[in-house]
CSV table of C-alpha atoms in Angstrom, one decimal:
chain,number,residue,atom,x,y,z
A,30,MET,CA,89.5,100.9,128.2
A,31,ILE,CA,90.1,101.9,124.6
A,32,LYS,CA,93.8,102.1,123.8
A,33,THR,CA,95.4,104.9,121.8
A,34,LYS,CA,96.4,103.4,118.5
A,35,ILE,CA,99.7,104.2,116.8
A,36,LEU,CA,100.7,103.3,113.3
A,37,ILE,CA,104.3,102.3,112.7
A,38,VAL,CA,105.5,102.7,109.1
A,39,GLU,CA,108.9,101.1,109.1
A,40,ASP,CA,110.5,98.6,106.6
A,41,GLU,CA,113.1,97.2,109.0
A,42,PRO,CA,111.3,94.4,110.9
A,43,LYS,CA,113.6,94.5,113.9
A,44,VAL,CA,113.1,98.2,114.4
A,45,ALA,CA,109.4,98.0,113.8
A,46,GLU,CA,109.0,95.1,116.4
A,47,PHE,CA,111.2,96.9,118.9
A,48,ILE,CA,108.9,100.0,118.7
A,49,LYS,CA,105.8,97.9,118.7
A,50,ARG,CA,106.8,96.0,121.8
A,51,GLY,CA,107.8,99.1,123.7
A,52,LEU,CA,104.6,100.9,122.9
A,53,GLU,CA,102.4,97.9,123.8
A,54,GLU,CA,104.2,97.7,127.1
A,55,ASN,CA,103.1,101.2,127.7
A,56,ASP,CA,99.4,100.4,126.9
A,57,PHE,CA,99.3,101.7,123.3
A,58,GLY,CA,97.6,99.8,120.5
A,59,THR,CA,99.9,99.4,117.4
A,60,GLU,CA,99.9,98.3,113.8
A,61,ILE,CA,102.8,98.0,111.5
A,62,ALA,CA,103.1,98.8,107.8
A,63,TYR,CA,106.3,97.6,106.1
A,64,ASP,CA,106.1,99.8,103.0
A,65,GLY,CA,104.8,103.2,102.0
A,66,GLN,CA,101.8,101.9,100.0
A,67,THR,CA,100.4,99.9,102.9
A,68,GLY,CA,101.3,102.8,105.2
A,69,ARG,CA,99.2,105.1,103.1
A,70,SER,CA,96.2,102.9,103.1
A,71,LEU,CA,96.3,102.4,106.9
A,72,ALA,CA,97.1,106.0,107.7
A,73,LEU,CA,94.1,107.3,105.7
A,74,SER,CA,91.8,104.8,107.4
A,75,GLY,CA,91.5,107.3,110.3
A,76,ARG,CA,92.0,104.6,112.9
A,77,PHE,CA,95.2,106.0,114.4
A,78,GLU,CA,95.9,108.8,116.9
A,79,LEU,CA,99.6,109.1,115.9
A,80,ILE,CA,101.9,107.9,113.1
A,81,ILE,CA,105.6,107.0,113.3
A,82,LEU,CA,107.0,107.3,109.8
A,83,ASP,CA,110.4,106.1,108.4
A,84,VAL,CA,111.8,108.0,105.4
A,85,ASN,CA,113.4,105.2,103.3
A,86,LEU,CA,110.4,103.1,102.5
A,87,PRO,CA,109.6,100.9,99.5
A,88,HIS,CA,107.0,102.2,97.0
A,89,ILE,CA,106.4,105.6,98.6
A,90,ASN,CA,109.1,107.3,100.6
A,91,GLY,CA,108.3,108.9,104.0
A,92,PHE,CA,108.4,112.5,102.8
A,93,GLU,CA,105.9,111.9,100.0
A,94,LEU,CA,103.8,109.7,102.3
A,95,CYS,CA,103.7,112.5,104.9
A,96,ARG,CA,102.5,114.9,102.3
A,97,LEU,CA,99.8,112.5,101.1
A,98,ILE,CA,98.6,112.0,104.7
A,99,ARG,CA,98.5,115.8,105.3
A,100,LYS,CA,96.3,116.3,102.3
A,101,GLU,CA,93.7,114.2,104.0
A,102,ASN,CA,94.4,114.7,107.7
A,103,GLU,CA,95.9,117.9,109.0
A,104,LYS,CA,95.7,117.0,112.6
A,105,VAL,CA,97.1,113.5,113.2
A,106,PRO,CA,100.6,113.9,114.8
A,107,ILE,CA,103.4,112.5,112.7
A,108,ILE,CA,106.9,111.6,114.0
A,109,MET,CA,109.6,111.0,111.4
A,110,LEU,CA,112.0,108.3,112.6
A,111,THR,CA,115.0,108.0,110.3
A,112,ALA,CA,118.8,107.7,109.9
A,113,LEU,CA,118.7,110.8,107.7
A,114,GLY,CA,119.9,113.4,110.1
A,115,SER,CA,121.1,116.4,108.1
A,116,VAL,CA,119.6,119.8,108.6
A,117,ASP,CA,118.1,119.6,105.0
A,118,ASP,CA,116.6,116.2,105.8
A,119,LYS,CA,114.9,117.7,108.9
A,120,LEU,CA,113.7,120.7,107.0
A,121,ASN,CA,112.3,118.4,104.3
A,122,GLY,CA,110.5,116.4,107.0
A,123,PHE,CA,108.9,119.5,108.6
A,124,ASP,CA,108.0,120.9,105.2
A,125,ALA,CA,106.2,117.7,104.4
A,126,GLY,CA,104.1,118.1,107.5
A,127,ALA,CA,105.9,116.2,110.2
A,128,ASP,CA,105.4,117.3,113.8
A,129,ASP,CA,108.6,115.9,115.1
A,130,TYR,CA,111.8,114.3,113.7
A,131,LEU,CA,113.9,111.7,115.6
A,132,ILE,CA,117.2,110.4,114.3
A,133,LYS,CA,118.2,106.7,114.5
A,134,PRO,CA,119.7,105.2,116.6
A,135,PHE,CA,117.4,106.5,119.4
A,136,GLU,CA,116.5,105.6,122.9
A,137,PHE,CA,112.9,104.3,123.3
A,138,ARG,CA,112.2,106.5,126.3
A,139,GLU,CA,112.9,109.6,124.2
A,140,LEU,CA,110.5,108.4,121.5
A,141,LEU,CA,107.9,107.7,124.2
A,142,ALA,CA,108.3,111.1,125.7
A,143,ARG,CA,107.8,112.8,122.3
A,144,ILE,CA,104.8,110.6,121.6
A,145,LYS,CA,103.2,111.6,124.9
A,146,ALA,CA,103.9,115.3,124.3
A,147,LEU,CA,102.4,115.3,120.8
A,148,LEU,CA,99.3,113.4,122.0
A,149,LYS,CA,98.8,115.8,124.9
A,150,ARG,CA,99.2,118.8,122.6
A,151,ASN,CA,96.8,117.3,120.0
A,152,LEU,CA,94.2,116.6,122.7
A,153,LYS,CA,94.3,120.2,123.8
A,154,SER,CA,94.0,121.5,120.3
A,155,GLU,CA,91.0,119.3,119.7
A,156,ALA,CA,89.2,120.5,122.8
A,157,PRO,CA,86.0,122.2,121.6
A,158,GLU,CA,86.0,125.9,122.1
A,159,ARG,CA,83.3,126.7,124.5
A,160,LEU,CA,81.3,129.2,122.4
A,161,ILE,CA,77.7,130.1,122.6
A,162,ARG,CA,76.2,131.8,119.5
A,163,ILE,CA,72.8,133.4,119.3
A,164,ALA,CA,72.2,135.4,116.1
A,165,ASP,CA,75.3,137.7,115.9
A,166,LEU,CA,75.9,137.4,119.7
A,167,GLU,CA,79.0,135.4,120.7
A,168,ILE,CA,79.9,134.3,124.2
A,169,ASN,CA,83.2,132.7,124.8
A,170,GLN,CA,82.9,130.7,128.1
A,171,GLU,CA,86.7,130.3,128.4
A,172,SER,CA,87.8,133.9,128.0
A,173,LYS,CA,84.5,135.4,129.2
A,174,MET,CA,84.6,137.6,126.2
A,175,VAL,CA,81.3,138.8,124.7
A,176,LYS,CA,80.9,140.2,121.2
A,177,ARG,CA,77.9,141.2,119.1
A,178,GLY,CA,78.8,141.4,115.4
A,179,ASN,CA,82.4,142.5,115.5
A,180,LYS,CA,82.0,144.7,118.5
A,181,LYS,CA,83.4,143.6,121.9
A,182,ILE,CA,81.0,144.2,124.8
A,183,ASP,CA,82.4,144.9,128.2
A,184,LEU,CA,80.3,143.3,131.0
A,185,THR,CA,80.7,143.2,134.8
A,186,ALA,CA,81.1,139.8,136.4
A,187,LYS,CA,77.4,139.7,137.4
A,188,GLU,CA,76.2,140.9,134.0
A,189,TYR,CA,78.3,138.2,132.4
A,190,ALA,CA,76.9,135.5,134.7
A,191,LEU,CA,73.3,136.6,134.0
A,192,LEU,CA,73.9,136.7,130.2
A,193,GLU,CA,75.7,133.3,130.2
A,194,TYR,CA,72.8,131.7,132.2
A,195,LEU,CA,70.2,133.1,129.8
A,196,ALA,CA,72.3,132.0,126.8
A,197,LYS,CA,72.7,128.5,128.1
A,198,ASN,CA,69.0,128.3,128.3
A,199,LYS,CA,68.3,130.1,125.0
A,200,ASN,CA,64.8,129.9,123.7
A,201,ARG,CA,63.5,129.0,127.2
A,202,VAL,CA,61.7,131.4,129.5
A,203,ILE,CA,63.6,131.7,132.8
A,204,SER,CA,61.7,132.8,135.9
A,205,ARG,CA,63.0,135.4,138.3
A,206,ASN,CA,63.2,132.7,140.9
A,207,ASP,CA,65.5,130.6,138.7
A,208,ILE,CA,67.7,133.6,137.9
A,209,ALA,CA,67.9,134.6,141.6
A,210,SER,CA,68.9,131.1,142.6
A,211,ARG,CA,71.4,130.3,139.8
A,212,VAL,CA,73.0,133.7,139.3
A,213,TRP,CA,72.7,135.4,142.7
A,214,ASP,CA,72.5,132.2,144.8
A,215,ILE,CA,69.6,133.7,146.8
A,216,ASN,CA,65.9,133.1,147.2
A,217,PHE,CA,63.9,135.6,145.1
A,218,ASP,CA,62.4,138.5,147.1
A,219,THR,CA,59.4,140.1,145.4
A,220,GLY,CA,60.4,143.3,147.1
A,221,THR,CA,63.6,143.7,145.2
A,222,ASN,CA,64.1,144.7,141.6
A,223,VAL,CA,67.8,143.7,141.3
A,224,ILE,CA,67.1,141.2,138.5
A,225,ASP,CA,65.1,143.7,136.5
A,226,VAL,CA,67.8,146.3,137.0
A,227,TYR,CA,70.5,143.9,135.6
A,228,ILE,CA,68.3,142.8,132.7
A,229,ASN,CA,68.1,146.5,131.8
A,230,PHE,CA,71.9,146.8,132.1
A,231,LEU,CA,72.3,143.9,129.7
A,232,ARG,CA,69.7,145.3,127.3
A,233,LYS,CA,71.6,148.6,127.1
A,234,LYS,CA,74.8,146.8,126.2
A,235,ILE,CA,73.5,143.9,124.1
A,236,ASP,CA,70.3,145.2,122.4
A,237,LYS,CA,70.2,149.0,122.5
A,238,ASP,CA,72.3,149.7,119.3
A,239,TYR,CA,70.8,146.8,117.3
A,240,ASP,CA,67.6,146.4,115.3
A,241,LYS,CA,67.2,142.8,116.3
A,242,LYS,CA,66.5,142.5,120.0
A,243,LEU,CA,67.6,139.3,121.8
A,244,ILE,CA,66.4,139.7,125.4
A,245,HIS,CA,62.6,139.5,125.7
A,246,THR,CA,60.3,139.8,128.7
A,247,TYR,CA,57.4,137.5,129.2
A,248,ILE,CA,55.1,139.4,131.6
A,249,GLY,CA,54.5,137.5,134.8
A,250,MET,CA,56.8,134.6,133.7
A,251,GLY,CA,60.4,135.9,133.3
A,252,TYR,CA,62.9,136.5,130.6
A,253,ILE,CA,64.1,134.7,127.5
A,254,LEU,CA,67.1,135.1,125.2
A,255,LYS,CA,66.3,134.2,121.6
A,256,ASP,CA,67.0,135.2,118.1
A,257,GLU,CA,63.4,135.2,116.9
A,258,GLU,CA,60.8,137.9,117.5
């Protein structure tokens, strides 16, 4: 199992070791930098999922280091951990790009809770948006929203299911049997034209008002969604 790695930039050895020990007991990987210059080099290596940053550091102070990190990496969570607890200090920290600000002395369990919250938030923000794009057609599989160009297209649940299935198999001819099985969960009956009817519904909404047609019929074979004629 690969451990989440956390960088601790702290010039007080006892504090740094206290944090390191607590994090490793909770299955995190850690590395310590005892000054801002070393902290910068390690932080910009891209090996860490979170950075704990003191403010009063040799060579480069924490505020400046936070700014330098943010120029290169906008996403890595940064917690400032410092004895400087005035409102101005906190504002300076957040202005520099910190995600959280914890004042010394602190309880380790609070630091751990804040670390877990930031990692969870960051994981969600990095989750890829489930979009399918074909030419100027955009299908959002999370919101079930469909747009062509800048125009939102309203679809029924079954129309959306049919479009999504075609889109997931873009540039591939899909037979009526496949569509019936995957979209309607039935065996295809040659006596019914329900699939052709729904294809026509989609064409009216997706293709009718556009020069470039995306839904194509392959006679005797099925349908294909593609962005090339």
